CSV table of C-alpha atoms in Angstrom, one decimal:
chain,number,residue,atom,x,y,z
A,1,MET,CA,-60.4,17.0,32.4
A,2,LYS,CA,-61.1,13.4,31.5
A,3,THR,CA,-58.0,12.5,33.4
A,4,LYS,CA,-58.9,14.4,36.4
A,5,THR,CA,-62.4,12.8,36.4
A,6,PHE,CA,-60.7,9.2,36.1
A,7,PHE,CA,-58.5,9.8,39.1
A,8,CYS,CA,-61.3,11.1,41.1
A,9,LEU,CA,-63.4,8.1,40.4
A,10,LEU,CA,-60.3,5.7,41.1
A,11,THR,CA,-59.8,7.5,44.5
A,12,LEU,CA,-63.5,7.1,45.3
A,13,VAL,CA,-63.4,3.4,44.4
A,14,LEU,CA,-60.3,2.7,46.5
A,15,LEU,CA,-61.7,4.6,49.4
A,16,VAL,CA,-64.9,2.5,49.3
A,17,LEU,CA,-62.8,-0.7,49.1
A,18,SER,CA,-60.8,0.3,52.0
A,19,CYS,CA,-63.8,1.0,54.0
A,20,SER,CA,-65.4,-2.2,53.0
A,21,THR,CA,-62.2,-4.3,54.0
A,22,SER,CA,-62.0,-2.4,57.2
A,23,ASP,CA,-65.6,-3.1,58.1
A,24,LYS,CA,-65.0,-6.7,57.1
A,25,HIS,CA,-62.2,-7.2,59.7
A,26,GLN,CA,-63.7,-5.5,62.8
A,27,SER,CA,-62.9,-6.5,66.3
A,28,GLY,CA,-65.0,-5.8,69.4
A,29,LYS,CA,-68.2,-6.7,71.1
A,30,PRO,CA,-70.9,-8.4,69.1
A,31,TYR,CA,-73.5,-5.9,70.0
A,32,ASP,CA,-71.3,-3.1,68.8
A,33,ILE,CA,-70.5,-4.7,65.5
A,34,LEU,CA,-73.5,-6.4,64.4
A,35,ASP,CA,-76.7,-4.7,63.2
A,36,LYS,CA,-79.2,-4.4,66.1
A,37,GLU,CA,-81.9,-6.6,64.4
A,38,VAL,CA,-79.2,-9.1,63.5
A,39,TYR,CA,-77.8,-9.3,66.9
A,40,ASN,CA,-81.3,-9.6,68.5
A,41,LYS,CA,-82.0,-12.5,66.0
A,42,ILE,CA,-78.8,-14.5,66.6
A,43,GLN,CA,-79.0,-14.2,70.3
A,44,GLN,CA,-82.1,-16.4,70.1
A,45,LYS,CA,-80.1,-18.8,67.9
A,46,TYR,CA,-76.8,-19.2,69.8
A,47,GLN,CA,-76.0,-20.2,73.5
A,48,LEU,CA,-72.9,-18.1,73.2
A,49,ILE,CA,-71.6,-15.3,71.0
A,50,ASN,CA,-67.9,-14.4,71.5
A,51,ASP,CA,-66.1,-11.0,70.9
A,52,PHE,CA,-65.3,-10.5,67.2
A,53,GLN,CA,-61.6,-10.7,66.2
A,54,GLU,CA,-60.6,-9.4,62.7
A,55,GLY,CA,-64.2,-10.0,61.4
A,56,THR,CA,-65.2,-13.3,62.8
A,57,SER,CA,-66.7,-14.5,66.1
A,58,VAL,CA,-66.9,-18.0,67.6
A,59,VAL,CA,-70.4,-19.0,68.5
A,60,LEU,CA,-71.9,-22.0,70.2
A,61,ASP,CA,-75.0,-24.0,69.3
A,62,SER,CA,-74.4,-27.4,70.9
A,63,CYS,CA,-71.2,-27.3,69.0
A,64,TYR,CA,-68.9,-24.3,67.8
A,65,GLY,CA,-69.0,-22.4,64.7
A,66,LEU,CA,-68.0,-18.9,63.2
A,67,ILE,CA,-70.0,-15.9,62.1
A,68,ASP,CA,-68.9,-13.0,60.1
A,69,VAL,CA,-69.9,-9.2,60.8
A,70,GLN,CA,-73.1,-9.6,58.9
A,71,GLY,CA,-74.1,-12.4,61.3
A,72,ASP,CA,-74.0,-15.1,58.6
A,73,GLU,CA,-72.6,-18.6,59.6
A,74,ILE,CA,-69.4,-19.0,57.7
A,75,LEU,CA,-68.3,-22.1,59.5
A,76,PRO,CA,-71.1,-24.5,60.7
A,77,CYS,CA,-71.5,-25.4,64.4
A,78,ILE,CA,-70.0,-28.9,64.1
A,79,TYR,CA,-66.7,-28.3,65.9
A,80,ASP,CA,-65.5,-29.5,69.5
A,81,THR,CA,-63.2,-26.6,69.8
A,82,ILE,CA,-62.5,-23.3,68.0
A,83,LEU,CA,-59.6,-21.3,69.5
A,84,GLU,CA,-58.9,-17.5,69.5
A,85,LEU,CA,-57.3,-16.0,66.5
A,86,THR,CA,-53.5,-16.5,66.5
A,87,ASN,CA,-51.3,-15.1,63.7
A,88,GLU,CA,-54.3,-14.8,61.4
A,89,TYR,CA,-55.5,-18.2,62.0
A,90,ARG,CA,-57.8,-20.2,64.3
A,91,ILE,CA,-57.1,-23.9,65.5
A,92,ILE,CA,-60.3,-25.9,65.1
A,93,CYS,CA,-61.0,-29.3,66.5
A,94,LYS,CA,-63.5,-32.0,65.4
A,95,ASN,CA,-63.7,-35.7,66.9
A,96,SER,CA,-60.5,-35.0,68.9
A,97,LYS,CA,-58.6,-34.1,65.5
A,98,TYR,CA,-57.1,-30.7,64.9
A,99,GLY,CA,-56.9,-28.5,61.9
A,100,PHE,CA,-57.1,-24.6,61.2
A,101,VAL,CA,-59.0,-21.9,59.4
A,102,ASP,CA,-57.7,-18.6,58.2
A,103,ILE,CA,-58.7,-15.1,59.1
A,104,ASN,CA,-61.8,-15.4,57.1
A,105,GLY,CA,-63.0,-18.7,58.4
A,106,LYS,CA,-61.7,-20.7,55.3
A,107,ILE,CA,-60.7,-24.2,56.2
A,108,CYS,CA,-56.8,-24.4,55.3
A,109,ILE,CA,-56.1,-27.7,57.0
A,110,GLU,CA,-58.7,-30.3,57.7
A,111,CYS,CA,-59.0,-31.7,61.1
A,112,ASN,CA,-56.7,-34.7,60.4
A,113,TYR,CA,-54.1,-34.2,63.2
A,114,GLU,CA,-53.6,-35.6,66.8
A,115,ASP,CA,-52.2,-32.5,68.4
A,116,PHE,CA,-51.1,-28.9,67.7
A,117,LYS,CA,-48.9,-26.1,69.2
A,118,LEU,CA,-49.7,-22.4,68.8
A,119,SER,CA,-46.9,-20.6,66.6
A,120,ARG,CA,-46.4,-17.0,66.0
A,121,ASN,CA,-44.6,-17.6,62.6
A,122,ASN,CA,-45.6,-19.3,59.3
A,123,TYR,CA,-44.4,-22.8,60.6
A,124,LEU,CA,-47.4,-24.6,62.2
A,125,PRO,CA,-46.6,-27.5,64.2
A,126,PHE,CA,-49.1,-30.5,64.1
A,127,LYS,CA,-48.8,-34.1,65.3
A,128,ARG,CA,-49.6,-37.1,63.0
A,129,ASN,CA,-49.0,-40.8,63.7
A,130,ASN,CA,-47.5,-39.8,67.0
A,131,LYS,CA,-44.8,-37.6,65.2
A,132,TRP,CA,-44.5,-33.9,65.0
A,133,GLY,CA,-43.8,-31.7,61.9
A,134,PHE,CA,-44.6,-28.5,60.5
A,135,LEU,CA,-47.1,-27.2,57.9
A,136,ASP,CA,-47.5,-23.8,56.2
A,137,LYS,CA,-50.8,-22.0,56.0
A,138,ASN,CA,-51.8,-23.8,52.8
A,139,GLY,CA,-51.5,-27.2,54.7
A,140,ASP,CA,-48.3,-28.1,52.7
A,141,VAL,CA,-45.6,-30.0,54.8
A,142,LYS,CA,-42.7,-27.7,55.6
A,143,ILE,CA,-40.7,-30.0,57.9
A,144,GLN,CA,-41.4,-33.8,57.8
A,145,PHE,CA,-43.3,-35.5,60.6
A,146,LYS,CA,-40.4,-37.1,62.3
A,147,TYR,CA,-40.0,-35.5,65.8
A,148,GLU,CA,-41.0,-37.5,68.9
A,149,ASN,CA,-41.5,-33.9,70.7
A,150,ILE,CA,-40.9,-30.3,69.9
A,151,ASN,CA,-40.5,-27.0,71.8
A,152,LEU,CA,-40.9,-23.7,70.0
A,153,LEU,CA,-38.3,-21.3,71.2
A,154,ASN,CA,-38.8,-18.3,69.1
A,155,ASP,CA,-39.5,-17.2,65.5
A,156,SER,CA,-36.0,-18.5,64.4
A,157,VAL,CA,-35.4,-21.7,66.1
A,158,PHE,CA,-37.1,-24.7,67.7
A,159,MET,CA,-36.1,-27.7,69.7
A,160,GLY,CA,-36.6,-31.1,68.5
A,161,MET,CA,-36.3,-34.7,69.9
A,162,ILE,CA,-35.5,-37.9,67.9
A,163,GLY,CA,-34.5,-41.1,69.6
A,164,ASN,CA,-35.2,-39.5,73.0
A,165,LYS,CA,-32.4,-37.0,72.3
A,166,TRP,CA,-32.8,-33.3,71.9
A,167,GLY,CA,-31.3,-30.8,69.6
A,168,VAL,CA,-32.0,-27.1,68.5
A,169,LEU,CA,-32.5,-26.3,64.9
A,170,LYS,CA,-33.5,-23.5,62.6
A,171,TYR,CA,-36.6,-23.8,60.6
A,172,ASN,CA,-34.6,-24.9,57.6
A,173,GLU,CA,-33.4,-27.7,59.9
A,174,THR,CA,-29.9,-26.4,60.1
A,175,PRO,CA,-28.7,-27.6,63.5
A,176,ILE,CA,-27.5,-25.1,66.1
A,177,PHE,CA,-27.0,-28.0,68.6
A,178,GLU,CA,-27.1,-31.5,67.1
A,179,ILE,CA,-29.7,-33.9,68.2
A,180,LYS,CA,-27.8,-35.9,70.7
A,181,TYR,CA,-28.4,-34.3,74.2
A,182,ASP,CA,-30.4,-35.6,77.1
A,183,ALA,CA,-31.9,-32.1,77.7
A,184,ILE,CA,-31.3,-28.4,76.6
A,185,ILE,CA,-32.0,-25.2,78.3
A,186,TYR,CA,-31.6,-22.7,75.3
A,187,LYS,CA,-30.9,-19.1,75.9
A,188,LEU,CA,-32.0,-18.5,79.6
A,189,SER,CA,-35.1,-16.3,79.7
A,190,GLN,CA,-35.2,-16.1,75.9
A,191,ASN,CA,-32.2,-13.6,76.2
A,192,GLU,CA,-30.0,-13.5,73.0
A,193,THR,CA,-27.0,-12.7,75.2
A,194,ALA,CA,-27.6,-15.5,77.7
A,195,PRO,CA,-25.8,-19.0,77.6
A,196,SER,CA,-27.4,-22.4,77.1
A,197,PHE,CA,-27.1,-25.5,79.1
A,198,LEU,CA,-26.6,-29.0,77.5
A,199,TYR,CA,-27.1,-32.2,79.5
A,200,LEU,CA,-25.5,-35.4,78.6
A,201,ASN,CA,-24.9,-38.6,80.7
A,202,ASP,CA,-25.7,-36.9,84.0
A,203,LYS,CA,-23.2,-34.0,83.4
A,204,LEU,CA,-23.8,-30.4,82.2
A,205,ALA,CA,-21.9,-28.2,79.6
A,206,ILE,CA,-22.2,-24.6,78.8
A,207,ALA,CA,-22.6,-22.9,75.4
A,208,ASN,CA,-22.0,-19.1,75.1
A,209,SER,CA,-24.3,-16.6,73.7
A,210,LYS,CA,-22.9,-17.4,70.3
A,211,ASN,CA,-24.0,-21.0,70.7
A,212,GLN,CA,-20.3,-22.3,71.0
A,213,ILE,CA,-19.7,-25.0,73.6
A,214,VAL,CA,-17.1,-23.4,75.9
A,215,THR,CA,-16.8,-26.1,78.6
A,216,ASP,CA,-16.5,-29.9,78.9
A,217,PHE,CA,-19.3,-31.9,80.5
A,218,ILE,CA,-17.9,-31.7,83.9
A,219,PHE,CA,-20.7,-29.8,86.1
A,220,ASN,CA,-23.4,-31.2,88.2
A,221,GLY,CA,-27.0,-30.9,86.9
A,222,SER,CA,-27.8,-33.9,84.7
A,223,THR,CA,-31.5,-33.1,84.5
A,224,ILE,CA,-33.7,-29.9,84.5
A,225,GLN,CA,-34.7,-30.7,88.1
A,226,ASN,CA,-31.0,-30.2,89.2
A,227,ILE,CA,-31.0,-26.7,88.0
A,228,ARG,CA,-30.5,-25.7,91.5
A,229,TYR,CA,-26.9,-26.5,91.2
A,230,PHE,CA,-26.4,-23.3,89.4
A,231,GLU,CA,-27.7,-19.8,89.2
A,232,PHE,CA,-28.6,-17.4,86.4
A,233,PRO,CA,-25.9,-15.3,85.0
A,234,GLN,CA,-24.7,-12.3,87.1
A,235,LEU,CA,-23.7,-9.1,85.4
A,236,GLY,CA,-24.1,-10.5,82.0
A,237,LYS,CA,-21.2,-12.9,81.8
A,238,TYR,CA,-20.7,-14.8,85.1
A,239,LEU,CA,-22.4,-18.0,85.9
A,240,LYS,CA,-22.3,-20.0,89.3
A,241,LEU,CA,-21.9,-23.7,88.8
A,242,ALA,CA,-21.1,-26.7,90.9
A,243,LYS,CA,-18.7,-29.6,90.1
A,244,ALA,CA,-18.4,-33.1,91.7
A,245,GLY,CA,-18.9,-33.0,95.5
A,246,LYS,CA,-21.1,-30.0,94.9
A,247,LYS,CA,-18.2,-27.5,95.2
A,248,TYR,CA,-19.2,-24.1,93.8
A,249,GLY,CA,-17.2,-21.8,91.5
A,250,LEU,CA,-17.8,-19.1,89.0
A,251,ILE,CA,-17.1,-19.2,85.3
A,252,ASN,CA,-17.1,-16.6,82.4
A,253,TYR,CA,-19.9,-18.2,80.3
A,254,GLU,CA,-18.7,-16.6,77.1
A,255,THR,CA,-15.3,-18.0,77.3
A,256,GLY,CA,-15.6,-21.0,79.8
A,257,GLU,CA,-12.8,-19.5,81.8
A,258,THR,CA,-12.9,-20.3,85.6
A,259,ILE,CA,-13.1,-17.0,87.6
A,260,ILE,CA,-13.6,-18.4,91.1
A,261,PRO,CA,-12.2,-21.9,91.7
A,262,PHE,CA,-14.6,-24.7,92.5
A,263,LYS,CA,-13.8,-25.1,96.1
A,264,TYR,CA,-16.6,-23.4,98.1
A,265,ASP,CA,-19.4,-25.1,100.0
A,266,ARG,CA,-21.6,-22.2,99.1
A,267,LEU,CA,-21.3,-19.2,96.9
A,268,GLY,CA,-23.7,-16.2,96.8
A,269,LYS,CA,-24.6,-14.1,94.0
A,270,ILE,CA,-22.3,-11.3,92.7
A,271,SER,CA,-23.7,-8.1,94.8
A,272,GLU,CA,-21.8,-5.0,94.9
A,273,ASN,CA,-18.8,-6.5,93.3
A,274,ILE,CA,-18.3,-9.1,95.9
A,275,LEU,CA,-19.6,-12.6,96.9
A,276,CYS,CA,-20.6,-14.3,100.0
A,277,ALA,CA,-18.9,-17.7,100.3
A,278,LYS,CA,-18.5,-20.6,102.7
A,279,LEU,CA,-15.3,-22.4,103.2
A,280,ASP,CA,-14.4,-25.1,105.9
A,281,ASP,CA,-17.6,-24.4,107.8
A,282,LYS,CA,-17.1,-20.6,107.9
A,283,TYR,CA,-18.5,-17.7,105.9
A,284,GLY,CA,-16.5,-14.8,104.5
A,285,TYR,CA,-16.6,-12.6,101.3
A,286,ILE,CA,-14.3,-12.7,98.1
A,287,ASP,CA,-14.1,-10.5,95.2
A,288,LEU,CA,-14.1,-11.5,91.4
A,289,SER,CA,-10.4,-12.1,91.5
A,290,ASN,CA,-11.0,-14.6,94.4
A,291,GLN,CA,-9.2,-12.4,96.7
A,292,ILE,CA,-10.5,-12.5,100.4
A,293,VAL,CA,-12.4,-9.2,101.2
A,294,ILE,CA,-13.6,-10.1,104.6
A,295,PRO,CA,-12.1,-13.1,106.4
A,296,PHE,CA,-14.0,-16.5,106.9
A,297,LYS,CA,-15.0,-16.1,110.3
A,298,PHE,CA,-18.8,-16.1,110.5
A,299,GLU,CA,-21.3,-18.8,111.2
A,300,GLU,CA,-23.6,-17.6,108.6
A,301,ALA,CA,-23.6,-14.8,106.0
A,302,GLU,CA,-25.9,-13.3,103.3
A,303,ASN,CA,-25.4,-11.1,100.2
A,304,PHE,CA,-24.5,-7.4,100.5
A,305,SER,CA,-27.3,-5.0,99.7
A,306,GLU,CA,-27.3,-1.2,100.1
A,307,GLY,CA,-23.8,-1.4,101.7
A,308,LEU,CA,-24.5,-4.0,104.4
A,309,ALA,CA,-24.7,-7.7,104.7
A,310,ARG,CA,-26.4,-9.8,107.5
A,311,VAL,CA,-24.1,-12.2,109.3
A,312,GLY,CA,-24.4,-14.4,112.3
A,313,ILE,CA,-21.7,-15.1,115.0
A,314,HIS,CA,-21.6,-18.0,117.4
A,315,LYS,CA,-22.8,-17.4,121.0
A,316,GLY,CA,-23.0,-20.9,122.6
A,317,TYR,CA,-25.5,-23.7,122.4
A,318,PHE,CA,-29.0,-24.5,123.5
A,319,ASN,CA,-31.0,-27.6,124.1
A,320,SER,CA,-34.0,-28.4,121.9
A,321,MET,CA,-36.1,-31.3,121.1
A,322,PHE,CA,-33.5,-32.1,118.3
A,323,GLY,CA,-30.7,-32.1,120.8
A,324,ARG,CA,-28.0,-29.5,121.4
A,325,LEU,CA,-27.8,-26.9,118.7
A,326,PRO,CA,-25.6,-23.9,118.1
A,327,TYR,CA,-26.9,-20.5,119.1
A,328,ASN,CA,-26.1,-17.5,116.9
A,329,LEU,CA,-26.9,-14.0,117.0
A,330,TYR,CA,-27.2,-11.7,114.0
A,331,GLY,CA,-26.2,-8.1,113.0
A,332,PHE,CA,-25.0,-6.3,109.8
A,333,ILE,CA,-21.5,-5.6,108.7
A,334,ASP,CA,-20.2,-3.0,106.1
A,335,LYS,CA,-17.7,-3.8,103.4
A,336,THR,CA,-14.7,-3.6,105.8
A,337,GLY,CA,-16.2,-6.3,108.0
A,338,LYS,CA,-17.0,-3.8,110.7
A,339,PHE,CA,-20.4,-4.3,112.5
A,340,VAL,CA,-22.6,-1.4,111.9
A,341,ILE,CA,-25.6,-3.1,113.6
A,342,GLU,CA,-24.4,-5.2,116.6
A,343,PRO,CA,-25.2,-9.0,116.6
A,344,LYS,CA,-28.1,-8.8,119.0
A,345,PHE,CA,-30.9,-10.3,117.0
A,346,PRO,CA,-31.9,-14.0,117.3
A,347,ASP,CA,-31.8,-16.6,114.5
A,348,PRO,CA,-34.5,-15.8,111.9
A,349,MET,CA,-34.8,-19.2,110.4
A,350,LEU,CA,-38.6,-19.5,111.5
A,351,ASN,CA,-39.5,-16.5,109.2
A,352,SER,CA,-42.1,-18.2,107.1
A,353,LEU,CA,-41.8,-15.8,104.1
A,354,TYR,CA,-39.8,-17.7,101.4
A,355,GLU,CA,-38.6,-14.6,99.3
A,356,SER,CA,-34.9,-15.2,98.5
A,357,GLU,CA,-33.8,-11.6,99.4
A,358,LYS,CA,-35.7,-11.2,102.6
A,359,ASP,CA,-32.5,-11.1,104.7
A,360,GLU,CA,-31.1,-8.2,102.9
A,361,PHE,CA,-31.6,-4.4,103.2
A,362,HIS,CA,-34.1,-3.1,100.6
A,363,GLU,CA,-35.3,0.5,100.5
A,364,GLY,CA,-33.6,1.2,103.8
A,365,LEU,CA,-35.2,-1.5,105.8
A,366,ALA,CA,-34.3,-5.1,106.7
A,367,VAL,CA,-36.4,-8.0,108.1
A,368,MET,CA,-35.3,-8.9,111.7
A,369,GLY,CA,-37.0,-10.8,114.4
A,370,LYS,CA,-37.3,-11.1,118.2
A,371,ARG,CA,-37.8,-14.2,120.4
A,372,VAL,CA,-41.1,-15.1,122.0
A,373,GLY,CA,-41.0,-16.8,125.4
A,374,ASN,CA,-38.2,-19.3,125.9
A,375,ASN,CA,-37.8,-20.0,122.0
A,376,MET,CA,-34.1,-19.3,121.2
A,377,LEU,CA,-35.2,-18.5,117.7
A,378,ALA,CA,-37.0,-15.4,116.3
A,379,LYS,CA,-40.6,-16.0,116.2
A,380,LYS,CA,-42.1,-12.6,115.5
A,381,PHE,CA,-40.7,-10.4,112.7
A,382,GLY,CA,-40.6,-6.6,111.8
A,383,TYR,CA,-38.2,-4.2,110.1
A,384,ILE,CA,-35.2,-2.3,111.3
A,385,ASP,CA,-33.3,0.7,109.7
A,386,LYS,CA,-29.5,1.0,109.1
A,387,VAL,CA,-28.7,1.7,112.7
A,388,GLY,CA,-30.7,-1.2,114.1
A,389,ASN,CA,-33.7,0.6,115.4
A,390,TRP,CA,-37.1,-0.9,114.9
A,391,ILE,CA,-39.2,1.0,112.4
A,392,ILE,CA,-42.0,-1.5,112.0
A,393,PRO,CA,-42.3,-3.5,115.2
A,394,PRO,CA,-41.9,-7.3,115.2
A,395,ILE,CA,-45.5,-8.5,115.2
A,396,TYR,CA,-45.5,-10.7,112.1
A,397,ASP,CA,-45.2,-14.5,111.8
A,398,GLY,CA,-43.4,-13.9,108.5
A,399,ALA,CA,-42.0,-10.9,106.6
A,400,GLY,CA,-40.5,-10.3,103.1
A,401,GLY,CA,-38.3,-7.6,101.8
A,402,PHE,CA,-39.6,-4.2,100.6
A,403,ILE,CA,-39.9,-3.7,96.8
A,404,HIS,CA,-41.6,-0.5,95.4
A,405,ASN,CA,-42.5,0.5,99.0
A,406,ARG,CA,-44.4,-2.8,99.5
A,407,ALA,CA,-43.6,-5.8,101.6
A,408,ILE,CA,-45.5,-9.1,102.0
A,409,VAL,CA,-46.3,-10.1,105.5
A,410,MET,CA,-47.8,-13.0,107.1
A,411,GLU,CA,-50.2,-13.3,110.2
A,412,ASN,CA,-52.0,-16.3,111.5
A,413,GLU,CA,-51.2,-18.2,108.2
A,414,LYS,CA,-52.7,-15.4,106.2
A,415,TYR,CA,-50.8,-13.1,103.7
A,416,GLY,CA,-51.2,-9.3,103.0
A,417,CYS,CA,-49.1,-6.2,102.3
A,418,ILE,CA,-47.8,-3.3,104.2
A,419,ASN,CA,-46.0,-0.1,103.2
A,420,ASN,CA,-42.8,1.3,104.9
A,421,LYS,CA,-44.8,3.0,107.5
A,422,GLY,CA,-46.3,-0.2,108.7
A,423,GLU,CA,-49.7,0.7,107.3
A,424,VAL,CA,-51.8,-2.5,106.0
A,425,ILE,CA,-52.5,-1.7,102.3
A,426,ILE,CA,-53.6,-5.1,101.3
A,427,ASP,CA,-55.6,-6.9,104.0
A,428,ILE,CA,-53.9,-9.8,105.7
A,429,GLU,CA,-56.6,-12.4,104.6
A,430,TYR,CA,-55.1,-14.3,101.7
A,431,ASP,CA,-54.1,-17.9,101.6
A,432,ASP,CA,-51.0,-17.8,99.7
A,433,TYR,CA,-49.0,-15.6,97.2
A,434,GLN,CA,-46.7,-16.1,94.3
A,435,GLY,CA,-43.1,-14.7,94.8
A,436,ARG,CA,-41.8,-11.8,92.9
A,437,ARG,CA,-38.4,-10.8,91.6
A,438,GLN,CA,-36.4,-7.6,92.6
A,439,ASN,CA,-38.0,-5.5,89.7
A,440,ASP,CA,-41.5,-6.9,89.9
A,441,SER,CA,-44.4,-4.7,90.3
A,442,ILE,CA,-47.0,-7.4,90.7
A,443,ILE,CA,-48.0,-9.7,93.7
A,444,ILE,CA,-50.4,-12.3,93.0
A,445,PHE,CA,-52.4,-13.6,96.0
A,446,LYS,CA,-54.4,-16.7,96.4
A,447,LYS,CA,-57.8,-17.0,98.0
A,448,ASN,CA,-60.2,-19.8,98.1
A,449,ASP,CA,-58.0,-21.9,95.5
A,450,ALA,CA,-58.0,-19.0,93.0
A,451,TYR,CA,-55.1,-16.6,92.1
A,452,SER,CA,-55.5,-13.0,91.4
A,453,GLY,CA,-53.2,-10.0,91.3
A,454,GLY,CA,-52.0,-6.9,89.8
A,455,TYR,CA,-50.4,-3.4,90.3
A,456,PRO,CA,-52.4,-1.7,91.6
A,457,PHE,CA,-53.2,-4.9,93.3
A,458,SER,CA,-56.3,-6.9,92.0
A,459,ILE,CA,-57.9,-8.7,94.7
A,460,SER,CA,-60.7,-11.2,94.0
A,461,GLY,CA,-61.6,-9.2,90.8
A,462,ASP,CA,-61.9,-5.8,92.4
A,463,ILE,CA,-59.2,-3.3,91.5
A,464,ARG,CA,-58.0,-1.4,94.7
A,465,SER,CA,-55.8,1.6,94.5
A,466,VAL,CA,-52.7,1.3,96.6
A,467,PRO,CA,-51.4,4.3,98.4
A,468,SER,CA,-48.0,5.3,97.4
């Protein structure tokens, strides 16, 4: 009987302690967490009371401090800045020096450091005497203050600079790439199966997903700004690059093997297992074994999409303010090179939308244009189907491809959105927009120098339901 009574008491104590701990670390609105009288009282004291995070709230009374769920000030209002809780700590700033407090508001690192970077692991980067190093949550030095700069890559590795050279290291400072490169792009998009790019002396080499350097420093692209000389991997292992003279080819980035020789003036992405290419001022299509699929006979050509590709053929010349220029007409071919949509559409170069895939078929529709007046180029844009019929008339100054049954259009230098019936579903009244990738469900519009966006689209703070 005594044993049973003891276990009942123990269970009750543990339950009380659990509830107490839970109450201590509540998150939410201050008026939901604080006692009503306490909340009314501290409202008179502070200019600002932020939401609680794990039991503490940042308050402002000329300077910043912290209160707990009882409304008691556990960190005095003497700080220039107190950031949101991250990985169970808050960065604090006093007199332009940084430190941090733990989840309970206890000072673990005094404000003695010149700068900081937020970290999701237990290595906390701070700057002292113009050098970067890492501390633990007790303020002890984990990695010496010796780096001129650092970039946090993930929980396992970071990028460090010494002597104006970069390397990639584990947090025990074991190097993945030695500190000797002018620049490094490590694991594109933080994808562990992606390659890395190493820059040295104005040239570029490739490291595979296992961090093995598989090429010499032979490619164009000595700085991050020259990343335009290559594209992201296609189909998981191919990478388009350029060598001297900006001749393009394709490599297998796991082995470094050349798949497509570096002889093309332009090389498109791998789409439906073939690539658009330019050679000797003509466009054609090749496959991954560098065999010609469609002869090099077009003036312009784009990637295949939904079985069709837009191409241009030469139809003569016209005179403009820039002199005598070639005049091309555009249509769509299939994978045999046969025209499915005859080349009868004018050059769409005036299409003001800057989406990279606007010249392809998406969801059964493609952007095409019509001439206006004596202009030899297309000036108004709409959408055709796969036999060349207008589905949405060419009334816009710019038009992008369809994604998720939405397309961005431009009219009178304003942007909006239509569906595949041509119905305006986001008013054409926005000053700008941010581009989207093929799988994006979000479009961000700009109005009055402020961006907003969402899916359903969030316009100027109002959530608007979009018809499907």
